[in-house]
Amino acid sequence: MAAARRSLNSRRDGWFMVSPITAFLIVVLAIPLVVDCIYAVSRVRFETLRAPEFIGFGNFAKVLFDHEFWGAMLFSLRFGLLVTAAEVLLALVLAIFLAPLLAKRSWLIAPLMLPMMVAPALVGLMYRLALHEFVGPIPYYFVLLTGDSPSFLGPDNVFWTLVTIETLQWTPFALLILYTAYQSIATDVREAAELDGPSTWQMLRYIELPLMRPTILAVGFIRFIDSFRVFDNVFTLTGSGAGGNTMSISIYIYEVFFRRNDIGVAVAASIVLLAVSFGLLTLLLRWSERQA
Amino acid sequence: MKSIVQALCSAAALLALSGAAARAEVTVLGWPGGPEEVSLRASAEVYNKTAAADDQVKLIFFNRDNFFDKLQTDLAAGTTEFDANLTATYAVGRYAPFMDPLELPAAAHETFSDGVLKTMQFEGKQYGIPTDLSMHFMYYRSDLIAKLLSDPAWQAKYSEIAKAKLGKDLKPKDPDQWNWDDWAATALFFTKSVNSDSPTRYGTVLQMKNLLFNMMVWHSTARSFGGNWTDASGKVIVDGPGYRAGLQLYKMLYDAGTSPKDSLSYEYAEANAAFGSGQAATMLQWNAALGDLDSKEKTPAVAGKIGTVAPPAGPDGRFTHIHGLGLGINASSKHKAGALKFLNWLATPDAMLGYARSGGSPALQSALVDKIAKERPDLVKIGTFAGQYGFVMNGATSAKTLPIYELQAKQFTGYWAGTQSLDDALKAVSAGMTDLLKK
């Protein structure tokens, strides 16, 4: 009897403890998700936000047959993969080469982290100024040294300019995590390996990198999610670009929602994105678990 | 315990009182930055000197970026954070469901002509008091054009370039006599990559970013070639010779290098920076840019060396896009009476003269313009240009105006960037507009 009462009390305490976070999640996630599901199957505009008209799955069909949606998905996928690869590689090289210096002068980590402390929207605005041919310092030095300046935001270069900007801003994040992982490799492991007299490359290839692999995968995973859903810096720098050539999936949803006032379609697109992301992330997680 | 309860009650009472005090103000959401904000601030200050305590006006401003998206969201959410808000000719239909129509005071007709008042109307109802009129000027470097008109060597080179690049026999003309060929030839002449003796790097600066406001600038070109959104029956006619010629002109100028290479990411600010650097000889730009560009403190490289005329002529004549900015009543406001008092005061001749003296650009009746012509000669020009060359595309005050501008911006910038053909861009716009206008 006493054991049953204790169990009941314990269960009640458990419910009591998780109730705040449950309530929070219901308010910030579940209710908006329910509203989203209603809007996704409705004809709804700003004028009819409180009176959506049920139309079935027409909004999903519109999204799936919209070539702009797939163009935006392709942009985000390409952008996300390239940026992730660049950031992880660059951060890995920096983490390994700067490790001795950072071990001695750890304060250097602070200035290295500065780029990621700037809000992405401000980074976009900053480069809008920095790359302007007549007021920006970068074109100024190009003109000074070569007599001409490349078209950083022209149709041929704009994608690579955006990739570079994103990489420069977020490589410090990857660097911080990878440097920590590199430093946390136990000294005795390295000492044991050195008994076999490996070269620096062999030490890196067969000892250090395998030990860092779970962290590398986790960093790549986080950075891919972040860069796939890129919005702020691209939006403030180029918008959706000439003919939509810099339209990420987040910008696509924003434009359909606000500019076209087609809220049902925008919400349907976001649900499709959620489903695709969920599937993709599940696959990636399983793969990374196997790799780890 | 009792004292804690008393303290809490007192605090609640104080909060309620301060809330009531805050609610007593009339909050007005204005257009941020630039002369419009400066003038509105000055007008509110004047108004507040004589207004009752309950009618004091407080101004708020969003950031200019995506201003209209934020405004739409707030209005649709039924915000009571502002009582009067900005509206514009091209957005009046979009915001009409969330705003209250106005009964104009008699004084408004002394201040504004019927044509100007119409810029704030939707389906026959008045939704705003017009505060500023926007249009386009062709800006040019008066010092360089003066030399072009007087130097035989430059004139010979100009004719040679016009023949080689445009296939036409042209001679330099006064900018007020320009057609689009004359402007194109001038832009080519003042481009370093075309004419190595050019004193400027570029002959012009085009605003070609995928942005609705850039479409408005370009429309002055399209309209003069005979382009319009719809014909009298409401049929979409953008896929016609007028739009085609206007689009091809910009493409030719961009491809020929007369405008900076990054022009496809340029809008108002970038274009002003290029012209203000002294490295662009001409620019089709909003009238609001003149104050800053002609200021010795802000842009010393070109201040005092700027001429402005109406945009060049095309086969159908000379045109400038016009639209009005104004202030109307938020339908969800809790202080409509106070907001209306302020707007009615703002519509009086004296208030608008004060607004103009503070830097705003209202389109006033000619009798009022005469009173401030010495202080604001540009207002005379604005009034003249609006009367002689001002146009609004057919259907450009509908509820779908902004999505149409967005559609055109996206497709046409794609053509200018070379990512799609002119035919495809025009077909996509034509189909999209037909769809939008029938909904």
PDB file of N, CA and C in Angstrom, chain A residues 80 84-85 87-88 173-174 178 214-227 284:
ATOM      1  N   GLY A  80      23.743  25.196 -48.711  1.00  0.00           N
ATOM      2  CA  GLY A  80      24.001  24.529 -47.430  1.00  0.00           C
ATOM      3  C   GLY A  80      25.162  23.561 -47.514  1.00  0.00           C
ATOM      4  N   THR A  84      28.717  24.294 -45.697  1.00  0.00           N
ATOM      5  CA  THR A  84      29.089  23.344 -44.633  1.00  0.00           C
ATOM      6  C   THR A  84      30.462  22.740 -44.915  1.00  0.00           C
ATOM      7  N   ALA A  85      30.649  22.313 -46.171  1.00  0.00           N
ATOM      8  CA  ALA A  85      31.950  21.704 -46.515  1.00  0.00           C
ATOM      9  C   ALA A  85      33.083  22.704 -46.311  1.00  0.00           C
ATOM     10  N   GLU A  87      33.173  25.458 -44.422  1.00  0.00           N
ATOM     11  CA  GLU A  87      33.372  25.840 -43.011  1.00  0.00           C
ATOM     12  C   GLU A  87      34.078  24.731 -42.233  1.00  0.00           C
ATOM     13  N   VAL A  88      33.623  23.496 -42.431  1.00  0.00           N
ATOM     14  CA  VAL A  88      34.214  22.396 -41.657  1.00  0.00           C
ATOM     15  C   VAL A  88      35.674  22.190 -42.051  1.00  0.00           C
ATOM     16  N   PHE A 173      32.518  29.349 -35.484  1.00  0.00           N
ATOM     17  CA  PHE A 173      31.721  28.403 -34.672  1.00  0.00           C
ATOM     18  C   PHE A 173      32.296  26.998 -34.805  1.00  0.00           C
ATOM     19  N   ALA A 174      32.537  26.591 -36.067  1.00  0.00           N
ATOM     20  CA  ALA A 174      33.092  25.258 -36.303  1.00  0.00           C
ATOM     21  C   ALA A 174      34.495  25.154 -35.702  1.00  0.00           C
ATOM     22  N   LEU A 178      35.688  22.337 -33.051  1.00  0.00           N
ATOM     23  CA  LEU A 178      36.711  21.384 -33.502  1.00  0.00           C
ATOM     24  C   LEU A 178      38.017  21.559 -32.726  1.00  0.00           C
ATOM     25  N   PRO A 214      33.169  12.021 -34.626  1.00  0.00           N
ATOM     26  CA  PRO A 214      31.818  12.344 -34.125  1.00  0.00           C
ATOM     27  C   PRO A 214      31.582  13.853 -34.017  1.00  0.00           C
ATOM     28  N   THR A 215      32.613  14.586 -33.558  1.00  0.00           N
ATOM     29  CA  THR A 215      32.462  16.044 -33.429  1.00  0.00           C
ATOM     30  C   THR A 215      32.361  16.691 -34.803  1.00  0.00           C
ATOM     31  N   ILE A 216      33.195  16.226 -35.749  1.00  0.00           N
ATOM     32  CA  ILE A 216      33.145  16.790 -37.114  1.00  0.00           C
ATOM     33  C   ILE A 216      31.747  16.600 -37.702  1.00  0.00           C
ATOM     34  N   LEU A 217      31.188  15.412 -37.503  1.00  0.00           N
ATOM     35  CA  LEU A 217      29.846  15.131 -38.031  1.00  0.00           C
ATOM     36  C   LEU A 217      28.801  16.018 -37.358  1.00  0.00           C
ATOM     37  N   ALA A 218      28.942  16.185 -36.053  1.00  0.00           N
ATOM     38  CA  ALA A 218      27.963  17.023 -35.336  1.00  0.00           C
ATOM     39  C   ALA A 218      28.039  18.469 -35.803  1.00  0.00           C
ATOM     40  N   VAL A 219      29.271  18.975 -35.967  1.00  0.00           N
ATOM     41  CA  VAL A 219      29.443  20.360 -36.438  1.00  0.00           C
ATOM     42  C   VAL A 219      28.866  20.513 -37.849  1.00  0.00           C
ATOM     43  N   GLY A 220      29.182  19.571 -38.696  1.00  0.00           N
ATOM     44  CA  GLY A 220      28.663  19.616 -40.073  1.00  0.00           C
ATOM     45  C   GLY A 220      27.145  19.587 -40.082  1.00  0.00           C
ATOM     46  N   PHE A 221      26.606  18.783 -39.214  1.00  0.00           N
ATOM     47  CA  PHE A 221      25.158  18.633 -39.105  1.00  0.00           C
ATOM     48  C   PHE A 221      24.506  19.971 -38.711  1.00  0.00           C
ATOM     49  N   ILE A 222      25.052  20.588 -37.664  1.00  0.00           N
ATOM     50  CA  ILE A 222      24.491  21.863 -37.176  1.00  0.00           C
ATOM     51  C   ILE A 222      24.642  22.955 -38.234  1.00  0.00           C
ATOM     52  N   ARG A 223      25.823  23.011 -38.830  1.00  0.00           N
ATOM     53  CA  ARG A 223      26.053  24.081 -39.814  1.00  0.00           C
ATOM     54  C   ARG A 223      25.215  23.876 -41.069  1.00  0.00           C
ATOM     55  N   PHE A 224      24.951  22.618 -41.427  1.00  0.00           N
ATOM     56  CA  PHE A 224      24.114  22.379 -42.605  1.00  0.00           C
ATOM     57  C   PHE A 224      22.688  22.881 -42.338  1.00  0.00           C
ATOM     58  N   ILE A 225      22.179  22.559 -41.160  1.00  0.00           N
ATOM     59  CA  ILE A 225      20.815  23.014 -40.829  1.00  0.00           C
ATOM     60  C   ILE A 225      20.746  24.538 -40.902  1.00  0.00           C
ATOM     61  N   ASP A 226      21.733  25.188 -40.292  1.00  0.00           N
ATOM     62  CA  ASP A 226      21.738  26.655 -40.247  1.00  0.00           C
ATOM     63  C   ASP A 226      21.858  27.278 -41.642  1.00  0.00           C
ATOM     64  N   SER A 227      22.753  26.746 -42.443  1.00  0.00           N
ATOM     65  CA  SER A 227      22.973  27.379 -43.754  1.00  0.00           C
ATOM     66  C   SER A 227      21.879  26.996 -44.754  1.00  0.00           C
ATOM     67  N   LEU A 284      20.228  11.477 -42.087  1.00  0.00           N
ATOM     68  CA  LEU A 284      21.577  11.949 -41.740  1.00  0.00           C
ATOM     69  C   LEU A 284      21.984  11.485 -40.346  1.00  0.00           C
TER      70      LEU A 284
END
